[in-house]
Amino acid sequence: MTTIREPLRTRNPAPAPAPGPVVELIGAGKVYPGGVRALREVDLTVGAGELLAIVGPSGSGKSTMLNVIGTLDRPTSGTVRVAGHDVGALSDAQLSALRARHIGFVFQHFHLSPGRDAVDNVADGLLYAGVGRKERRARARAALERVRLGHRLDHRPHALSGGEKQRVAIARALVGEPDLLLADEPTGALDTASGEIVMGLLHELHASGTTICVITHDNEIAASLPRRVRFRDGAIVADSGSGFGSGSGFCSDSGSGSGSGSGAAPAPAVTPVPPQVTP
């Protein structure tokens, strides 16, 4: 049985990732039915160890960027590479394997299972990684300790504060040791004090080497991060440049598309497909 520390083996395996950036978009575009252009030939490179914000108002295209970088949606033009994999060349099953191994997600509204305690909620982050139940729970406890929730292991979501729920969600995203953590409005549902704790935790994780991309409309949060990529009308209009952490550096390109049209439309939901793993 494979583990999350090894490349997932499928009947149609994804190609071995080449050394390079964690995320690379080259001329990436997204057009939804009806001709709505949500992304306009975006060029973006995120190197290992970066902490950056993708910032912009509602309808600017940042949520579409989250879906494309997170492989929840495919671009209609251009190239998207995550951890060296060309997303456009992978099947749905291979994309599920890619997400399980390389990407962790943190959402604004936590998405915790109400009837399960913190350990089981975090362990669920390894369901598609070919990890046995005992090891899943052991890793979940370690991840909760990492976000300073060792005293809440057996608490269900209703017994946790908003900030604690978000820390459980962060632990779930980290339990598989992904190359990239995507945080979508991570403080949007929190009070100011809880939001500051969560952002402090993200800074600590970045200092330890985690590559983190925060999607936000909050300019104050964006200003607190080393790199800010600003979106408007589906295009990058400003990029403060790379702000590499402990990882090696790559040049970051700031680009913007041409043309006119409305901003991002909601991307269709994609249900993860468990990868077919062979012994």
CSV table of C-alpha atoms in Angstrom, one decimal:
chain,number,residue,atom,x,y,z
A,1,MET,CA,0.0,0.0,0.0
A,2,THR,CA,1.3,3.4,-0.8
A,3,THR,CA,1.7,6.2,1.7
A,4,ILE,CA,1.3,9.9,1.3
A,5,ARG,CA,5.1,10.3,1.3
A,6,GLU,CA,5.4,8.3,-1.8
A,7,PRO,CA,4.1,9.1,-5.3
A,8,LEU,CA,0.6,7.6,-5.8
A,9,ARG,CA,0.6,4.7,-8.3
A,10,THR,CA,-2.4,4.5,-10.5
A,11,ARG,CA,-3.4,2.4,-13.5
A,12,ASN,CA,-2.8,5.6,-15.5
A,13,PRO,CA,-0.2,7.3,-13.4
A,14,ALA,CA,0.5,11.0,-13.7
A,15,PRO,CA,4.0,11.8,-15.0
A,16,ALA,CA,6.7,12.2,-12.5
A,17,PRO,CA,6.9,15.9,-11.5
A,18,ALA,CA,9.9,17.9,-12.8
A,19,PRO,CA,11.9,20.2,-10.5
A,20,GLY,CA,10.5,23.7,-10.7
A,21,PRO,CA,7.9,26.0,-9.2
A,22,VAL,CA,5.1,24.8,-7.0
A,23,VAL,CA,2.6,26.6,-9.2
A,24,GLU,CA,3.1,27.8,-12.8
A,25,LEU,CA,0.4,29.4,-15.0
A,26,ILE,CA,1.3,30.3,-18.6
A,27,GLY,CA,-1.4,32.2,-20.5
A,28,ALA,CA,-4.1,30.5,-18.5
A,29,GLY,CA,-7.6,31.5,-19.4
A,30,LYS,CA,-11.1,30.4,-18.3
A,31,VAL,CA,-14.3,31.0,-20.2
A,32,TYR,CA,-17.6,29.8,-18.8
A,33,PRO,CA,-20.7,29.0,-20.9
A,34,GLY,CA,-22.2,32.2,-22.2
A,35,GLY,CA,-18.8,33.7,-23.0
A,36,VAL,CA,-18.0,34.9,-19.5
A,37,ARG,CA,-14.2,35.3,-19.4
A,38,ALA,CA,-13.2,34.6,-15.8
A,39,LEU,CA,-9.5,34.5,-16.3
A,40,ARG,CA,-7.6,36.3,-19.1
A,41,GLU,CA,-4.3,34.8,-20.2
A,42,VAL,CA,-2.8,34.9,-16.7
A,43,ASP,CA,1.0,34.3,-16.2
A,44,LEU,CA,1.9,33.5,-12.6
A,45,THR,CA,4.8,31.6,-10.9
A,46,VAL,CA,4.8,30.6,-7.2
A,47,GLY,CA,8.1,29.2,-5.9
A,48,ALA,CA,8.6,26.8,-3.0
A,49,GLY,CA,8.4,28.5,0.4
A,50,GLU,CA,6.4,31.6,-0.7
A,51,LEU,CA,3.6,33.2,1.3
A,52,LEU,CA,1.4,35.3,-1.0
A,53,ALA,CA,-2.0,36.9,-1.2
A,54,ILE,CA,-4.2,36.7,-4.3
A,55,VAL,CA,-6.4,39.8,-3.6
A,56,GLY,CA,-9.2,41.5,-5.3
A,57,PRO,CA,-12.9,42.5,-5.0
A,58,SER,CA,-15.8,40.2,-5.7
A,59,GLY,CA,-16.0,39.2,-9.3
A,60,SER,CA,-12.3,39.9,-9.9
A,61,GLY,CA,-11.4,36.3,-10.8
A,62,LYS,CA,-9.6,35.3,-7.6
A,63,SER,CA,-12.0,32.5,-6.8
A,64,THR,CA,-11.6,31.1,-10.3
A,65,MET,CA,-7.8,31.2,-9.7
A,66,LEU,CA,-8.3,29.2,-6.5
A,67,ASN,CA,-10.3,26.6,-8.4
A,68,VAL,CA,-7.7,26.4,-11.3
A,69,ILE,CA,-4.6,26.3,-9.0
A,70,GLY,CA,-6.3,23.8,-6.8
A,71,THR,CA,-7.2,21.6,-9.8
A,72,LEU,CA,-10.9,21.8,-9.0
A,73,ASP,CA,-11.5,23.3,-12.4
A,74,ARG,CA,-9.5,23.2,-15.7
A,75,PRO,CA,-8.4,26.2,-17.7
A,76,THR,CA,-9.9,26.5,-21.2
A,77,SER,CA,-6.7,27.9,-22.6
A,78,GLY,CA,-3.0,28.1,-21.6
A,79,THR,CA,-1.0,25.8,-19.3
A,80,VAL,CA,-1.3,25.2,-15.5
A,81,ARG,CA,1.3,23.2,-13.7
A,82,VAL,CA,1.1,22.2,-10.0
A,83,ALA,CA,4.1,20.5,-8.4
A,84,GLY,CA,5.5,19.9,-11.9
A,85,HIS,CA,2.3,18.2,-13.3
A,86,ASP,CA,0.6,19.6,-16.3
A,87,VAL,CA,-3.0,19.7,-15.1
A,88,GLY,CA,-4.4,19.6,-18.7
A,89,ALA,CA,-2.8,16.3,-19.3
A,90,LEU,CA,-4.3,14.5,-16.3
A,91,SER,CA,-7.5,12.5,-16.0
A,92,ASP,CA,-10.0,13.2,-13.2
A,93,ALA,CA,-8.6,10.2,-11.2
A,94,GLN,CA,-5.1,11.5,-11.6
A,95,LEU,CA,-6.2,15.0,-10.5
A,96,SER,CA,-7.7,13.5,-7.4
A,97,ALA,CA,-4.4,11.8,-6.7
A,98,LEU,CA,-2.5,15.1,-7.3
A,99,ARG,CA,-4.8,17.0,-4.9
A,100,ALA,CA,-4.4,14.3,-2.2
A,101,ARG,CA,-0.6,14.4,-2.4
A,102,HIS,CA,0.3,17.9,-3.2
A,103,ILE,CA,-2.5,20.4,-2.2
A,104,GLY,CA,-4.2,21.3,1.1
A,105,PHE,CA,-7.4,23.4,1.2
A,106,VAL,CA,-8.6,25.8,3.9
A,107,PHE,CA,-12.1,27.3,3.4
A,108,GLN,CA,-13.9,30.2,5.0
A,109,HIS,CA,-16.6,28.1,6.5
A,110,PHE,CA,-14.4,25.3,7.8
A,111,HIS,CA,-16.4,22.3,6.2
A,112,LEU,CA,-16.1,20.1,9.2
A,113,SER,CA,-18.3,17.0,9.8
A,114,PRO,CA,-20.5,17.9,12.8
A,115,GLY,CA,-20.8,14.4,14.1
A,116,ARG,CA,-17.0,13.7,14.2
A,117,ASP,CA,-14.4,14.8,16.6
A,118,ALA,CA,-11.4,16.9,15.7
A,119,VAL,CA,-9.1,13.9,15.2
A,120,ASP,CA,-11.5,12.2,12.8
A,121,ASN,CA,-12.1,15.5,10.9
A,122,VAL,CA,-8.4,15.9,10.4
A,123,ALA,CA,-7.9,12.2,9.6
A,124,ASP,CA,-10.4,12.6,6.7
A,125,GLY,CA,-7.8,14.6,4.9
A,126,LEU,CA,-5.9,11.4,4.2
A,127,LEU,CA,-8.9,9.3,2.9
A,128,TYR,CA,-7.6,9.4,-0.7
A,129,ALA,CA,-4.0,8.9,0.2
A,130,GLY,CA,-3.9,5.2,0.8
A,131,VAL,CA,-3.2,5.5,4.5
A,132,GLY,CA,-4.6,3.0,7.0
A,133,ARG,CA,-7.0,4.2,9.7
A,134,LYS,CA,-4.5,3.9,12.6
A,135,GLU,CA,-1.9,5.9,10.9
A,136,ARG,CA,-4.4,8.5,9.7
A,137,ARG,CA,-5.5,9.1,13.3
A,138,ALA,CA,-1.9,9.2,14.6
A,139,ARG,CA,-1.0,11.8,11.9
A,140,ALA,CA,-4.2,13.7,12.7
A,141,ARG,CA,-3.3,14.0,16.4
A,142,ALA,CA,0.2,15.2,15.4
A,143,ALA,CA,-1.3,17.9,13.1
A,144,LEU,CA,-3.6,19.1,15.8
A,145,GLU,CA,-0.7,19.4,18.2
A,146,ARG,CA,1.1,21.5,15.5
A,147,VAL,CA,-1.8,24.0,15.5
A,148,ARG,CA,-1.9,24.0,19.3
A,149,LEU,CA,-5.2,22.0,19.6
A,150,GLY,CA,-3.8,19.0,21.5
A,151,HIS,CA,-6.3,19.7,24.3
A,152,ARG,CA,-9.3,19.6,21.9
A,153,LEU,CA,-8.7,16.2,20.2
A,154,ASP,CA,-12.0,14.6,21.2
A,155,HIS,CA,-14.1,17.8,20.8
A,156,ARG,CA,-16.8,17.9,18.0
A,157,PRO,CA,-17.3,21.1,16.0
A,158,HIS,CA,-20.2,22.4,18.1
A,159,ALA,CA,-17.9,22.5,21.2
A,160,LEU,CA,-15.2,24.5,19.4
A,161,SER,CA,-14.9,28.3,18.9
A,162,GLY,CA,-14.7,29.7,15.4
A,163,GLY,CA,-11.0,30.1,15.6
A,164,GLU,CA,-10.5,26.6,16.9
A,165,LYS,CA,-12.7,25.2,14.0
A,166,GLN,CA,-10.5,27.0,11.5
A,167,ARG,CA,-7.4,25.6,13.2
A,168,VAL,CA,-8.9,22.1,12.8
A,169,ALA,CA,-9.4,22.9,9.1
A,170,ILE,CA,-5.8,24.0,8.8
A,171,ALA,CA,-4.6,20.8,10.5
A,172,ARG,CA,-6.7,18.8,8.1
A,173,ALA,CA,-5.1,20.6,5.2
A,174,LEU,CA,-1.6,20.0,6.5
A,175,VAL,CA,-1.9,16.4,7.6
A,176,GLY,CA,-0.9,15.1,4.2
A,177,GLU,CA,2.2,17.4,4.2
A,178,PRO,CA,1.2,19.0,0.9
A,179,ASP,CA,3.5,21.1,-1.3
A,180,LEU,CA,0.9,23.9,-1.4
A,181,LEU,CA,-1.7,25.2,1.1
A,182,LEU,CA,-4.6,27.2,-0.4
A,183,ALA,CA,-6.5,29.3,2.1
A,184,ASP,CA,-9.7,30.8,0.8
A,185,GLU,CA,-10.8,33.8,3.0
A,186,PRO,CA,-9.4,32.0,6.1
A,187,THR,CA,-10.5,34.8,8.5
A,188,GLY,CA,-13.8,35.7,6.8
A,189,ALA,CA,-16.0,34.0,9.3
A,190,LEU,CA,-14.0,34.9,12.4
A,191,ASP,CA,-13.9,37.8,14.8
A,192,THR,CA,-10.8,40.0,14.8
A,193,ALA,CA,-9.0,38.3,17.6
A,194,SER,CA,-9.6,34.8,16.2
A,195,GLY,CA,-8.6,36.0,12.7
A,196,GLU,CA,-5.3,37.3,14.1
A,197,ILE,CA,-4.5,34.0,15.7
A,198,VAL,CA,-5.2,32.1,12.4
A,199,MET,CA,-3.1,34.6,10.4
A,200,GLY,CA,-0.3,34.2,13.0
A,201,LEU,CA,-0.5,30.5,12.6
A,202,LEU,CA,-0.2,30.8,8.8
A,203,HIS,CA,2.9,32.9,9.2
A,204,GLU,CA,4.4,30.3,11.6
A,205,LEU,CA,3.7,27.6,9.0
A,206,HIS,CA,5.3,29.7,6.3
A,207,ALA,CA,8.4,30.2,8.5
A,208,SER,CA,8.7,26.4,8.8
A,209,GLY,CA,8.8,26.1,5.0
A,210,THR,CA,5.1,25.6,3.9
A,211,THR,CA,4.1,27.3,0.6
A,212,ILE,CA,0.9,29.2,1.3
A,213,CYS,CA,-1.5,31.1,-1.0
A,214,VAL,CA,-4.2,33.2,0.7
A,215,ILE,CA,-7.2,34.2,-1.4
A,216,THR,CA,-8.8,37.3,0.1
A,217,HIS,CA,-10.6,40.6,-0.6
A,218,ASP,CA,-9.2,42.1,2.6
A,219,ASN,CA,-6.5,44.6,1.8
A,220,GLU,CA,-5.2,44.6,5.4
A,221,ILE,CA,-4.6,40.9,5.3
A,222,ALA,CA,-3.0,41.1,1.9
A,223,ALA,CA,-0.7,43.9,3.1
A,224,SER,CA,0.6,41.7,5.9
A,225,LEU,CA,1.9,39.1,3.5
A,226,PRO,CA,5.3,39.2,1.7
A,227,ARG,CA,3.8,39.1,-1.8
A,228,ARG,CA,0.5,40.5,-3.2
A,229,VAL,CA,-0.9,39.5,-6.5
A,230,ARG,CA,-3.9,41.8,-7.3
A,231,PHE,CA,-6.7,40.8,-9.6
A,232,ARG,CA,-9.3,42.8,-11.5
A,233,ASP,CA,-11.6,41.6,-14.3
A,234,GLY,CA,-9.9,38.3,-14.5
A,235,ALA,CA,-6.4,39.6,-15.0
A,236,ILE,CA,-3.4,40.4,-12.8
A,237,VAL,CA,-3.0,44.1,-12.5
A,238,ALA,CA,-0.3,44.2,-9.9
A,239,ASP,CA,2.3,41.8,-8.5
A,240,SER,CA,4.6,43.0,-5.7
A,241,GLY,CA,7.1,40.3,-6.7
A,242,SER,CA,8.4,37.2,-5.0
A,243,GLY,CA,8.7,36.9,-1.3
A,244,PHE,CA,10.4,33.5,-0.8
A,245,GLY,CA,10.5,31.9,2.5
A,246,SER,CA,12.7,28.9,3.3
A,247,GLY,CA,12.3,27.4,-0.1
A,248,SER,CA,14.4,28.0,-3.2
A,249,GLY,CA,13.4,31.0,-5.4
A,250,PHE,CA,11.9,31.3,-8.9
A,251,CYS,CA,11.2,34.4,-10.8
A,252,SER,CA,7.6,35.5,-10.6
A,253,ASP,CA,5.9,36.9,-13.7
A,254,SER,CA,3.1,39.5,-13.4
A,255,GLY,CA,0.8,39.7,-16.4
A,256,SER,CA,-2.6,40.8,-17.4
A,257,GLY,CA,-4.9,39.8,-20.2
A,258,SER,CA,-6.5,42.0,-22.7
A,259,GLY,CA,-10.2,42.5,-23.7
A,260,SER,CA,-13.3,43.4,-21.8
A,261,GLY,CA,-16.0,41.5,-20.1
A,262,SER,CA,-17.4,40.6,-16.7
A,263,GLY,CA,-15.6,39.1,-13.8
A,264,ALA,CA,-15.5,35.6,-12.4
A,265,ALA,CA,-18.5,33.3,-12.6
A,266,PRO,CA,-18.9,30.6,-10.0
A,267,ALA,CA,-17.0,27.5,-11.0
A,268,PRO,CA,-18.8,24.2,-11.2
A,269,ALA,CA,-18.3,21.9,-8.2
A,270,VAL,CA,-16.1,18.9,-8.8
A,271,THR,CA,-16.5,15.8,-6.7
A,272,PRO,CA,-13.1,14.2,-6.0
A,273,VAL,CA,-12.7,10.7,-7.7
A,274,PRO,CA,-10.6,8.3,-5.6
A,275,PRO,CA,-7.4,7.4,-7.5
A,276,GLN,CA,-7.1,3.7,-8.5
A,277,VAL,CA,-4.1,2.6,-6.5
A,278,THR,CA,-2.3,-0.7,-7.2
A,279,PRO,CA,-0.2,-2.5,-4.6
